[in-house]
mmCIF file of C-alpha atoms and ligand atoms in Angstrom:
data_model
loop_
_atom_site.group_PDB
_atom_site.id
_atom_site.type_symbol
_atom_site.label_atom_id
_atom_site.label_comp_id
_atom_site.label_asym_id
_atom_site.label_seq_id
_atom_site.Cartn_x
_atom_site.Cartn_y
_atom_site.Cartn_z
ATOM 1 C CA MET D 1 0.014 0.039 0.075
ATOM 2 C CA GLN D 2 1.260 3.550 -0.825
ATOM 3 C CA ILE D 3 0.421 5.881 2.024
ATOM 4 C CA LEU D 4 0.786 9.622 2.109
ATOM 5 C CA VAL D 5 1.191 11.164 5.590
ATOM 6 C CA THR D 6 0.955 14.929 5.646
ATOM 7 C CA GLY D 7 2.505 16.506 8.636
ATOM 8 C CA GLY D 8 4.601 13.329 8.947
ATOM 9 C CA ALA D 9 7.631 15.093 10.398
ATOM 10 C CA GLY D 10 5.363 16.204 13.322
ATOM 11 C CA PHE D 11 4.405 14.347 16.521
ATOM 12 C CA ILE D 12 1.314 12.281 15.518
ATOM 13 C CA GLY D 13 2.078 12.036 11.754
ATOM 14 C CA GLY D 14 5.689 10.962 12.591
ATOM 15 C CA HIS D 15 4.402 8.033 14.698
ATOM 16 C CA LEU D 16 1.909 7.140 12.043
ATOM 17 C CA ALA D 17 4.481 7.058 9.262
ATOM 18 C CA GLU D 18 6.831 5.050 11.402
ATOM 19 C CA ARG D 19 4.117 2.429 12.182
ATOM 20 C CA PHE D 20 2.968 2.135 8.535
ATOM 21 C CA LEU D 21 6.575 1.644 7.425
ATOM 22 C CA ALA D 22 7.139 -1.085 10.113
ATOM 23 C CA GLU D 23 3.934 -2.803 8.956
ATOM 24 C CA GLY D 24 5.244 -3.095 5.371
ATOM 25 C CA HIS D 25 3.684 -0.089 3.655
ATOM 26 C CA ASP D 26 5.453 2.463 1.383
ATOM 27 C CA VAL D 27 5.225 5.895 2.761
ATOM 28 C CA THR D 28 5.493 9.406 1.477
ATOM 29 C CA VAL D 29 5.736 12.163 4.060
ATOM 30 C CA LEU D 30 4.814 15.717 3.082
ATOM 31 C CA ASP D 31 5.710 18.318 5.722
ATOM 32 C CA VAL D 32 6.777 21.972 5.604
ATOM 33 C CA MET D 33 9.021 21.698 8.603
ATOM 34 C CA HIS D 34 7.300 24.578 10.311
ATOM 35 C CA PRO D 35 9.420 25.938 13.167
ATOM 36 C CA TYR D 36 6.572 26.225 15.667
ATOM 37 C CA TYR D 37 8.787 24.132 17.917
ATOM 38 C CA ASP D 38 12.438 23.008 17.529
ATOM 39 C CA LEU D 39 13.056 21.346 14.175
ATOM 40 C CA GLY D 40 15.585 18.954 15.866
ATOM 41 C CA ILE D 41 12.579 16.903 17.001
ATOM 42 C CA LYS D 42 11.330 16.577 13.399
ATOM 43 C CA GLN D 43 14.820 15.785 12.115
ATOM 44 C CA ARG D 44 15.044 12.846 14.524
ATOM 45 C CA THR D 45 11.581 11.684 13.482
ATOM 46 C CA LEU D 46 12.527 11.652 9.840
ATOM 47 C CA GLU D 47 15.804 9.827 10.622
ATOM 48 C CA GLY D 48 13.741 7.205 12.509
ATOM 49 C CA HIS D 49 11.581 6.773 9.350
ATOM 50 C CA ARG D 50 14.598 6.212 7.189
ATOM 51 C CA GLU D 51 15.923 3.613 9.610
ATOM 52 C CA THR D 52 12.508 1.828 9.964
ATOM 53 C CA ALA D 53 12.126 1.806 6.225
ATOM 54 C CA ALA D 54 15.517 0.246 5.772
ATOM 55 C CA ASP D 55 14.826 -2.396 8.416
ATOM 56 C CA ALA D 56 11.366 -3.204 6.940
ATOM 57 C CA GLY D 57 12.489 -3.055 3.329
ATOM 58 C CA THR D 58 9.787 -0.479 2.552
ATOM 59 C CA ASP D 59 9.968 2.563 0.308
ATOM 60 C CA TYR D 60 10.146 5.913 1.935
ATOM 61 C CA GLU D 61 10.174 9.450 0.697
ATOM 62 C CA PHE D 62 10.234 12.772 2.413
ATOM 63 C CA ILE D 63 8.988 15.781 0.561
ATOM 64 C CA GLU D 64 9.435 19.206 2.146
ATOM 65 C CA GLY D 65 6.496 21.208 0.980
ATOM 66 C CA ASP D 66 3.315 23.000 1.890
ATOM 67 C CA ILE D 67 -0.191 21.722 1.782
ATOM 68 C CA ARG D 68 -1.232 25.112 0.422
ATOM 69 C CA ASP D 69 0.579 24.149 -2.713
ATOM 70 C CA SER D 70 -2.314 22.657 -4.574
ATOM 71 C CA ASP D 71 -0.185 21.362 -7.573
ATOM 72 C CA LEU D 72 2.237 19.475 -5.281
ATOM 73 C CA VAL D 73 -0.683 18.107 -3.211
ATOM 74 C CA ALA D 74 -2.544 16.869 -6.353
ATOM 75 C CA ASP D 75 0.717 15.085 -7.496
ATOM 76 C CA LEU D 76 1.244 13.261 -4.166
ATOM 77 C CA VAL D 77 -2.386 12.459 -3.507
ATOM 78 C CA GLY D 78 -2.590 11.100 -7.130
ATOM 79 C CA ASP D 79 0.082 8.581 -6.184
ATOM 80 C CA ALA D 80 -1.441 7.445 -2.852
ATOM 81 C CA ASP D 81 -3.743 4.663 -1.833
ATOM 82 C CA TYR D 82 -4.431 6.244 1.465
ATOM 83 C CA VAL D 83 -3.986 9.741 2.745
ATOM 84 C CA PHE D 84 -3.560 10.367 6.496
ATOM 85 C CA HIS D 85 -3.802 14.193 6.722
ATOM 86 C CA GLN D 86 -2.068 15.329 9.967
ATOM 87 C CA ALA D 87 -0.452 18.568 8.691
ATOM 88 C CA GLY D 88 -1.738 21.661 10.326
ATOM 89 C CA ARG D 89 -1.198 24.483 12.620
ATOM 90 C CA ALA D 90 -1.940 23.028 16.041
ATOM 91 C CA GLY D 91 -1.477 25.549 18.849
ATOM 92 C CA VAL D 92 -4.685 26.951 20.292
ATOM 93 C CA ARG D 93 -3.009 29.951 21.752
ATOM 94 C CA ASP D 94 -1.171 30.948 18.643
ATOM 95 C CA SER D 95 -4.385 30.705 16.716
ATOM 96 C CA VAL D 96 -5.652 33.650 18.705
ATOM 97 C CA ALA D 97 -2.707 35.726 17.432
ATOM 98 C CA GLU D 98 -2.805 34.438 13.775
ATOM 99 C CA PRO D 99 -6.398 33.351 12.950
ATOM 100 C CA ARG D 100 -6.010 33.796 9.159
ATOM 101 C CA VAL D 101 -2.954 31.599 8.969
ATOM 102 C CA TYR D 102 -4.840 28.917 10.811
ATOM 103 C CA ASP D 103 -7.625 29.248 8.222
ATOM 104 C CA GLU D 104 -5.212 29.096 5.299
ATOM 105 C CA VAL D 105 -3.393 26.043 6.482
ATOM 106 C CA ASN D 106 -6.028 24.085 8.358
ATOM 107 C CA VAL D 107 -9.004 24.796 6.025
ATOM 108 C CA ASP D 108 -7.615 25.702 2.568
ATOM 109 C CA GLY D 109 -4.834 23.138 2.915
ATOM 110 C CA THR D 110 -7.466 20.410 3.819
ATOM 111 C CA LEU D 111 -9.501 21.507 0.766
ATOM 112 C CA ASN D 112 -6.475 21.023 -1.383
ATOM 113 C CA ILE D 113 -6.116 17.480 -0.042
ATOM 114 C CA LEU D 114 -9.886 16.810 -0.633
ATOM 115 C CA ASP D 115 -10.073 18.319 -4.060
ATOM 116 C CA ALA D 116 -7.069 16.240 -5.148
ATOM 117 C CA ALA D 117 -8.561 13.168 -3.650
ATOM 118 C CA ARG D 118 -11.842 13.401 -5.336
ATOM 119 C CA ALA D 119 -10.115 13.489 -8.691
ATOM 120 C CA THR D 120 -8.443 10.143 -7.959
ATOM 121 C CA ASP D 121 -9.694 6.696 -6.775
ATOM 122 C CA VAL D 122 -7.988 6.998 -3.379
ATOM 123 C CA GLU D 123 -9.135 4.345 -0.890
ATOM 124 C CA ARG D 124 -9.620 6.755 1.980
ATOM 125 C CA VAL D 125 -8.676 10.200 3.399
ATOM 126 C CA VAL D 126 -8.290 10.282 7.098
ATOM 127 C CA MET D 127 -8.007 13.809 8.645
ATOM 128 C CA ALA D 128 -6.951 14.938 12.099
ATOM 129 C CA SER D 129 -9.666 16.774 13.689
ATOM 130 C CA SER D 130 -9.774 17.860 17.348
ATOM 131 C CA SER D 131 -11.743 17.917 20.618
ATOM 132 C CA SER D 132 -11.494 21.672 20.248
ATOM 133 C CA VAL D 133 -14.414 21.567 17.794
ATOM 134 C CA TYR D 134 -16.796 21.148 20.779
ATOM 135 C CA GLY D 135 -15.895 24.302 22.694
ATOM 136 C CA VAL D 136 -18.259 24.827 25.596
ATOM 137 C CA PRO D 137 -19.650 21.633 26.983
ATOM 138 C CA GLU D 138 -23.456 21.323 27.299
ATOM 139 C CA TYR D 139 -22.922 17.809 28.779
ATOM 140 C CA LEU D 140 -19.980 15.559 29.194
ATOM 141 C CA PRO D 141 -18.601 13.251 28.043
ATOM 142 C CA TYR D 142 -18.950 14.679 24.480
ATOM 143 C CA ASP D 143 -20.494 12.331 22.042
ATOM 144 C CA GLU D 144 -20.395 13.157 18.283
ATOM 145 C CA VAL D 145 -23.881 14.717 18.339
ATOM 146 C CA HIS D 146 -22.953 17.298 20.938
ATOM 147 C CA PRO D 147 -23.220 20.822 19.619
ATOM 148 C CA THR D 148 -20.022 22.197 18.043
ATOM 149 C CA THR D 149 -19.249 25.686 19.318
ATOM 150 C CA PRO D 150 -15.502 26.140 19.159
ATOM 151 C CA VAL D 151 -13.998 28.840 21.306
ATOM 152 C CA SER D 152 -10.718 29.436 19.506
ATOM 153 C CA PRO D 153 -9.861 30.148 15.891
ATOM 154 C CA TYR D 154 -7.966 26.855 15.943
ATOM 155 C CA GLY D 155 -11.194 24.999 16.922
ATOM 156 C CA ALA D 156 -13.123 26.844 14.235
ATOM 157 C CA SER D 157 -10.607 25.947 11.599
ATOM 158 C CA LYS D 158 -10.636 22.276 12.598
ATOM 159 C CA LEU D 159 -14.400 22.196 12.529
ATOM 160 C CA ALA D 160 -14.558 23.802 9.090
ATOM 161 C CA ALA D 161 -11.982 21.389 7.709
ATOM 162 C CA GLU D 162 -13.792 18.331 9.145
ATOM 163 C CA ARG D 163 -17.156 19.508 7.886
ATOM 164 C CA TYR D 164 -15.629 19.826 4.388
ATOM 165 C CA SER D 165 -14.365 16.204 4.672
ATOM 166 C CA CYS D 166 -17.864 14.997 5.591
ATOM 167 C CA ALA D 167 -19.457 17.049 2.933
ATOM 168 C CA TYR D 168 -17.052 15.762 0.267
ATOM 169 C CA SER D 169 -17.874 12.343 1.320
ATOM 170 C CA GLU D 170 -21.499 13.024 0.937
ATOM 171 C CA VAL D 171 -21.584 14.818 -2.372
ATOM 172 C CA TYR D 172 -18.589 13.298 -4.147
ATOM 173 C CA ASP D 173 -18.691 9.807 -2.598
ATOM 174 C CA LEU D 174 -15.105 10.385 -1.307
ATOM 175 C CA PRO D 175 -14.268 7.989 1.537
ATOM 176 C CA ALA D 176 -13.212 10.426 4.205
ATOM 177 C CA VAL D 177 -13.109 10.169 7.956
ATOM 178 C CA ALA D 178 -12.337 12.881 10.536
ATOM 179 C CA LEU D 179 -10.857 11.676 13.815
ATOM 180 C CA ARG D 180 -11.404 14.105 16.686
ATOM 181 C CA TYR D 181 -8.257 13.640 18.775
ATOM 182 C CA PHE D 182 -8.391 14.412 22.536
ATOM 183 C CA THR D 183 -5.025 15.702 23.909
ATOM 184 C CA VAL D 184 -2.415 13.286 22.548
ATOM 185 C CA TYR D 185 0.842 12.647 24.352
ATOM 186 C CA GLY D 186 3.892 10.465 24.124
ATOM 187 C CA PRO D 187 7.476 10.368 22.849
ATOM 188 C CA ARG D 188 8.565 13.440 20.677
ATOM 189 C CA MET D 189 5.405 15.292 21.570
ATOM 190 C CA ARG D 190 5.409 18.983 21.153
ATOM 191 C CA PRO D 191 7.558 20.302 23.956
ATOM 192 C CA ASN D 192 5.303 23.119 25.053
ATOM 193 C CA MET D 193 2.516 21.008 26.516
ATOM 194 C CA ALA D 194 1.438 20.584 30.182
ATOM 195 C CA ILE D 195 2.812 17.013 30.370
ATOM 196 C CA THR D 196 6.237 18.093 29.202
ATOM 197 C CA ASN D 197 6.282 20.990 31.570
ATOM 198 C CA PHE D 198 5.375 18.829 34.513
ATOM 199 C CA VAL D 199 7.953 16.097 33.541
ATOM 200 C CA SER D 200 10.808 18.539 33.042
ATOM 201 C CA ARG D 201 10.088 20.486 36.305
ATOM 202 C CA CYS D 202 9.892 17.324 38.335
ATOM 203 C CA MET D 203 13.084 15.965 36.765
ATOM 204 C CA ASN D 204 14.853 19.094 37.860
ATOM 205 C CA ASP D 205 13.284 19.160 41.384
ATOM 206 C CA GLU D 206 11.155 22.145 40.572
ATOM 207 C CA PRO D 207 7.451 22.296 41.497
ATOM 208 C CA PRO D 208 5.177 21.643 38.397
ATOM 209 C CA VAL D 209 3.315 24.809 37.407
ATOM 210 C CA VAL D 210 -0.437 24.280 37.084
ATOM 211 C CA TYR D 211 -2.414 26.880 35.134
ATOM 212 C CA GLY D 212 -5.687 27.833 36.832
ATOM 213 C CA ASP D 213 -6.793 25.877 39.762
ATOM 214 C CA GLY D 214 -5.967 22.607 38.138
ATOM 215 C CA THR D 215 -9.569 21.407 38.147
ATOM 216 C CA GLN D 216 -9.785 21.549 34.309
ATOM 217 C CA THR D 217 -10.283 18.025 33.049
ATOM 218 C CA ARG D 218 -8.903 16.269 29.987
ATOM 219 C CA ASP D 219 -8.760 12.902 28.251
ATOM 220 C CA PHE D 220 -5.062 12.423 27.744
ATOM 221 C CA THR D 221 -4.714 10.016 24.910
ATOM 222 C CA TYR D 222 -1.509 7.969 24.452
ATOM 223 C CA ILE D 223 -0.011 8.144 21.029
ATOM 224 C CA ASP D 224 -0.030 4.347 20.532
ATOM 225 C CA ASP D 225 -3.903 4.359 20.853
ATOM 226 C CA VAL D 226 -4.120 7.208 18.270
ATOM 227 C CA VAL D 227 -1.866 5.278 15.884
ATOM 228 C CA GLU D 228 -4.103 2.150 16.398
ATOM 229 C CA ALA D 229 -7.266 4.059 15.608
ATOM 230 C CA ASN D 230 -5.760 5.334 12.337
ATOM 231 C CA LEU D 231 -4.482 1.819 11.479
ATOM 232 C CA LEU D 232 -8.056 0.492 11.782
ATOM 233 C CA LEU D 233 -9.058 2.709 8.964
ATOM 234 C CA LEU D 234 -6.940 0.756 6.561
ATOM 235 C CA GLU D 235 -9.378 -2.126 7.108
ATOM 236 C CA THR D 236 -12.837 -0.677 7.322
ATOM 237 C CA ASP D 237 -15.201 1.739 5.434
ATOM 238 C CA ALA D 238 -17.694 1.777 8.372
ATOM 239 C CA ALA D 239 -16.745 5.298 9.380
ATOM 240 C CA ASP D 240 -16.621 6.925 5.929
ATOM 241 C CA GLY D 241 -18.300 10.302 6.003
ATOM 242 C CA GLU D 242 -18.201 10.395 9.801
ATOM 243 C CA ALA D 243 -16.428 12.391 12.503
ATOM 244 C CA VAL D 244 -15.317 10.143 15.374
ATOM 245 C CA ASN D 245 -13.983 10.763 18.865
ATOM 246 C CA ILE D 246 -10.608 9.295 19.694
ATOM 247 C CA GLY D 247 -10.024 9.515 23.293
ATOM 248 C CA SER D 248 -8.545 7.626 26.230
ATOM 249 C CA THR D 249 -9.566 5.182 28.980
ATOM 250 C CA ASP D 250 -10.024 7.855 31.561
ATOM 251 C CA ASN D 251 -10.668 11.514 32.196
ATOM 252 C CA ILE D 252 -8.587 13.367 34.899
ATOM 253 C CA GLU D 253 -8.098 16.875 36.322
ATOM 254 C CA ILE D 254 -4.912 18.650 35.398
ATOM 255 C CA ARG D 255 -3.865 18.636 39.013
ATOM 256 C CA GLU D 256 -4.284 14.895 39.097
ATOM 257 C CA LEU D 257 -2.054 14.656 36.023
ATOM 258 C CA ALA D 258 0.596 16.794 37.861
ATOM 259 C CA ALA D 259 0.311 14.452 40.922
ATOM 260 C CA VAL D 260 0.691 11.258 38.725
ATOM 261 C CA ILE D 261 3.881 12.721 37.161
ATOM 262 C CA ARG D 262 5.156 14.078 40.495
ATOM 263 C CA ASP D 263 4.645 10.705 42.162
ATOM 264 C CA GLU D 264 6.465 8.923 39.321
ATOM 265 C CA ILE D 265 9.544 11.282 39.427
ATOM 266 C CA ALA D 266 9.796 13.332 42.646
ATOM 267 C CA PRO D 267 7.085 12.453 45.169
ATOM 268 C CA ASP D 268 8.095 15.176 47.713
ATOM 269 C CA LEU D 269 7.499 18.203 45.458
ATOM 270 C CA ASP D 270 4.510 20.617 45.852
ATOM 271 C CA PHE D 271 2.818 22.413 42.969
ATOM 272 C CA GLU D 272 2.811 26.063 41.839
ATOM 273 C CA PHE D 273 -0.254 27.751 40.290
ATOM 274 C CA ASP D 274 -0.343 30.412 37.595
ATOM 275 C CA ASP D 275 -3.054 32.215 35.475
ATOM 276 C CA ARG D 276 -5.084 30.119 33.155
ATOM 277 C CA HIS D 277 -5.278 31.118 29.380
ATOM 278 C CA ASP D 278 -8.818 31.992 28.112
ATOM 279 C CA ALA D 279 -8.500 30.125 24.911
ATOM 280 C CA ASP D 280 -7.822 26.842 26.752
ATOM 281 C CA ALA D 281 -10.797 24.552 27.095
ATOM 282 C CA GLU D 282 -12.114 24.101 30.657
ATOM 283 C CA HIS D 283 -13.176 20.462 30.240
ATOM 284 C CA THR D 284 -12.776 17.879 27.530
ATOM 285 C CA HIS D 285 -13.942 14.268 27.854
ATOM 286 C CA ALA D 286 -14.546 11.860 25.035
ATOM 287 C CA ASP D 287 -17.348 9.312 24.761
ATOM 288 C CA VAL D 288 -15.492 6.803 22.434
ATOM 289 C CA SER D 289 -18.409 4.460 21.978
ATOM 290 C CA LYS D 290 -18.895 5.439 18.308
ATOM 291 C CA ALA D 291 -15.241 4.688 17.524
ATOM 292 C CA GLY D 292 -15.706 1.304 19.344
ATOM 293 C CA GLU D 293 -18.760 0.448 17.307
ATOM 294 C CA LEU D 294 -17.628 1.654 13.879
ATOM 295 C CA LEU D 295 -13.869 0.834 14.182
ATOM 296 C CA GLY D 296 -13.448 -1.554 17.019
ATOM 297 C CA TYR D 297 -11.355 1.104 18.729
ATOM 298 C CA GLU D 298 -10.459 0.391 22.327
ATOM 299 C CA PRO D 299 -7.909 2.646 24.117
ATOM 300 C CA THR D 300 -5.536 0.623 26.176
ATOM 301 C CA HIS D 301 -3.254 3.113 27.991
ATOM 302 C CA ASP D 302 -4.522 4.557 31.237
ATOM 303 C CA ILE D 303 -2.795 7.678 32.401
ATOM 304 C CA ARG D 304 -0.357 5.938 34.843
ATOM 305 C CA GLU D 305 0.744 3.539 32.171
ATOM 306 C CA GLY D 306 1.112 6.264 29.494
ATOM 307 C CA VAL D 307 2.995 8.559 31.923
ATOM 308 C CA ARG D 308 5.332 5.754 32.901
ATOM 309 C CA GLN D 309 6.113 5.054 29.239
ATOM 310 C CA PHE D 310 6.615 8.741 28.432
ATOM 311 C CA VAL D 311 8.853 9.316 31.464
ATOM 312 C CA ASP D 312 10.966 6.297 30.499
ATOM 313 C CA TRP D 313 11.398 7.762 26.955
ATOM 314 C CA TYR D 314 12.072 11.241 28.423
ATOM 315 C CA ARG D 315 14.847 9.824 30.652
ATOM 316 C CA ALA D 316 16.376 8.023 27.686
ATOM 317 C CA ASN D 317 16.253 11.142 25.534
ATOM 318 C CA ARG D 318 16.807 13.762 28.146
ATOM 319 C CA ASP D 319 20.210 14.904 26.722
ATOM 320 C CA TRP D 320 18.558 16.505 23.766
ATOM 321 C CA TYR D 321 14.808 16.741 24.498
ATOM 322 C CA GLU D 322 14.931 18.480 27.775
ATOM 323 C CA GLN D 323 16.550 21.644 26.514
ATOM 324 C CA LEU D 324 13.792 22.039 23.887
ATOM 325 C CA VAL D 325 11.137 21.721 26.649
ATOM 326 C CA ARG D 326 12.891 24.212 28.761
ATOM 327 C CA ALA D 327 13.163 26.644 25.920
ATOM 328 C CA SER D 328 9.562 26.393 24.870
HETATM 329 N N1 NAD F 1 -1.444 16.652 19.611
HETATM 330 C C1 NAD F 1 -2.664 16.845 20.010
HETATM 331 O O1 NAD F 1 -3.046 16.657 21.161
HETATM 332 C C2 NAD F 1 -3.772 16.986 18.966
HETATM 333 C C3 NAD F 1 -5.102 17.080 19.413
HETATM 334 C C4 NAD F 1 -6.108 17.253 18.463
HETATM 335 C C5 NAD F 1 -5.796 17.406 17.150
HETATM 336 N N2 NAD F 1 -4.514 17.341 16.716
HETATM 337 C C6 NAD F 1 -4.217 17.544 15.265
HETATM 338 O O2 NAD F 1 -3.386 16.525 14.857
HETATM 339 C C7 NAD F 1 -2.549 16.938 13.856
HETATM 340 C C8 NAD F 1 -1.093 16.651 14.201
HETATM 341 O O3 NAD F 1 -0.778 17.259 15.520
HETATM 342 P P1 NAD F 1 0.621 17.190 16.138
HETATM 343 O O4 NAD F 1 0.363 17.230 17.633
HETATM 344 O O5 NAD F 1 1.367 16.022 15.523
HETATM 345 O O6 NAD F 1 1.241 18.541 15.735
HETATM 346 P P2 NAD F 1 2.742 18.875 15.097
HETATM 347 O O7 NAD F 1 2.827 20.398 15.079
HETATM 348 O O8 NAD F 1 3.729 18.065 15.740
HETATM 349 O O9 NAD F 1 2.609 18.296 13.625
HETATM 350 C C9 NAD F 1 2.052 19.009 12.561
HETATM 351 C C10 NAD F 1 2.981 19.005 11.390
HETATM 352 O O10 NAD F 1 2.375 19.714 10.321
HETATM 353 C C11 NAD F 1 3.394 20.465 9.648
HETATM 354 N N3 NAD F 1 2.846 21.540 8.947
HETATM 355 C C12 NAD F 1 2.373 22.765 9.495
HETATM 356 N N4 NAD F 1 1.865 23.536 8.447
HETATM 357 C C13 NAD F 1 2.086 22.855 7.311
HETATM 358 C C14 NAD F 1 1.829 23.148 5.988
HETATM 359 N N5 NAD F 1 1.280 24.298 5.537
HETATM 360 N N6 NAD F 1 2.125 22.251 5.014
HETATM 361 C C15 NAD F 1 2.688 21.044 5.375
HETATM 362 N N7 NAD F 1 2.960 20.661 6.668
HETATM 363 C C16 NAD F 1 2.651 21.596 7.619
HETATM 364 C C17 NAD F 1 4.406 20.863 10.670
HETATM 365 O O11 NAD F 1 5.629 21.178 10.249
HETATM 366 C C18 NAD F 1 4.273 19.685 11.683
HETATM 367 O O12 NAD F 1 5.390 18.853 11.420
HETATM 368 C C19 NAD F 1 -2.804 18.489 13.647
HETATM 369 O O13 NAD F 1 -3.588 18.620 12.490
HETATM 370 C C20 NAD F 1 -3.443 18.783 14.953
HETATM 371 O O14 NAD F 1 -4.412 19.955 14.662
HETATM 372 C C21 NAD F 1 -3.490 17.187 17.614
#
């Protein structure tokens, strides 16, 4: 199978590409290498792809390019059996500063993928959507019929992109699925997230800094579960035209996350508290029963297991990764 992974130098796309290569598929990665966080992480991801491809005997190509380049996108989509579209601008807070860029990349970039795909007989386009499409909860956990009222330009851009995917599926019979990811974490994650902050502070005997009072809740979804959900979409058309939540086994408060990490690394530390950012969601919690029914998705990593694995990876890669976390 020939698989195009957009955003494949990034965190989620990087893991996806690696797994597809290891499973024996040929992979092309398209990524603009955006310096939103240190490019050293992406370089290591690409190096890992080359090594995995060599071990597995699969074809691998990296194309440095922009999803806003419709000709380039048309060429690459035209060669692909499957497209896993992960490229995008991902920071909620930065979207408040640069809403139009988020629209151009996340919405127009996705339209380029969809337009290219409907001109071919691609098996499926899977796009990365987000729990940010829900915005203010009317009830929790969110199921997919919950109203979508995003509270950030990022969430609005993801919702528009996802609606286009579903509409293209409806009117052009394009097999397209949107996966609404709920806060994904794991090795090589973006260094400016709560988990990386907590781990790095605890490793250095500094109290973790919790924004707000720490009662905000999240589903933290371990990267392996997200990869597994995407892999299932190589096998089934049951979710074509749908948006589907991809969350975790449990929902926890941010201060509980800080405690889990603190207990794992430095049990004697206290916490510090700082102001919460308005664009950050107060609560997210996924009902994953639709993913279970349509895809057979079953998250396996609870937060303690996921944190343990991430801390192990962090320790093994501390020499280069920690400085990026500290600088972010
Ligand atoms: N990480 C999460 O918790 C999370 C949650 C919900 C949704 N998502 C979505 O999942 C996808 C992947 O997120 P991530 O955490 O891996 O982020 P990431 O920033 O690590 O990866 C995104 C990649 O897209 C690339 N990119 C940005 N603009 C591009 C463009 N114009 N053309 C080509 N490539 C471009 C970047 O260089 C980067 O490598 C994103 O679409 C994001 O919105 C992520």
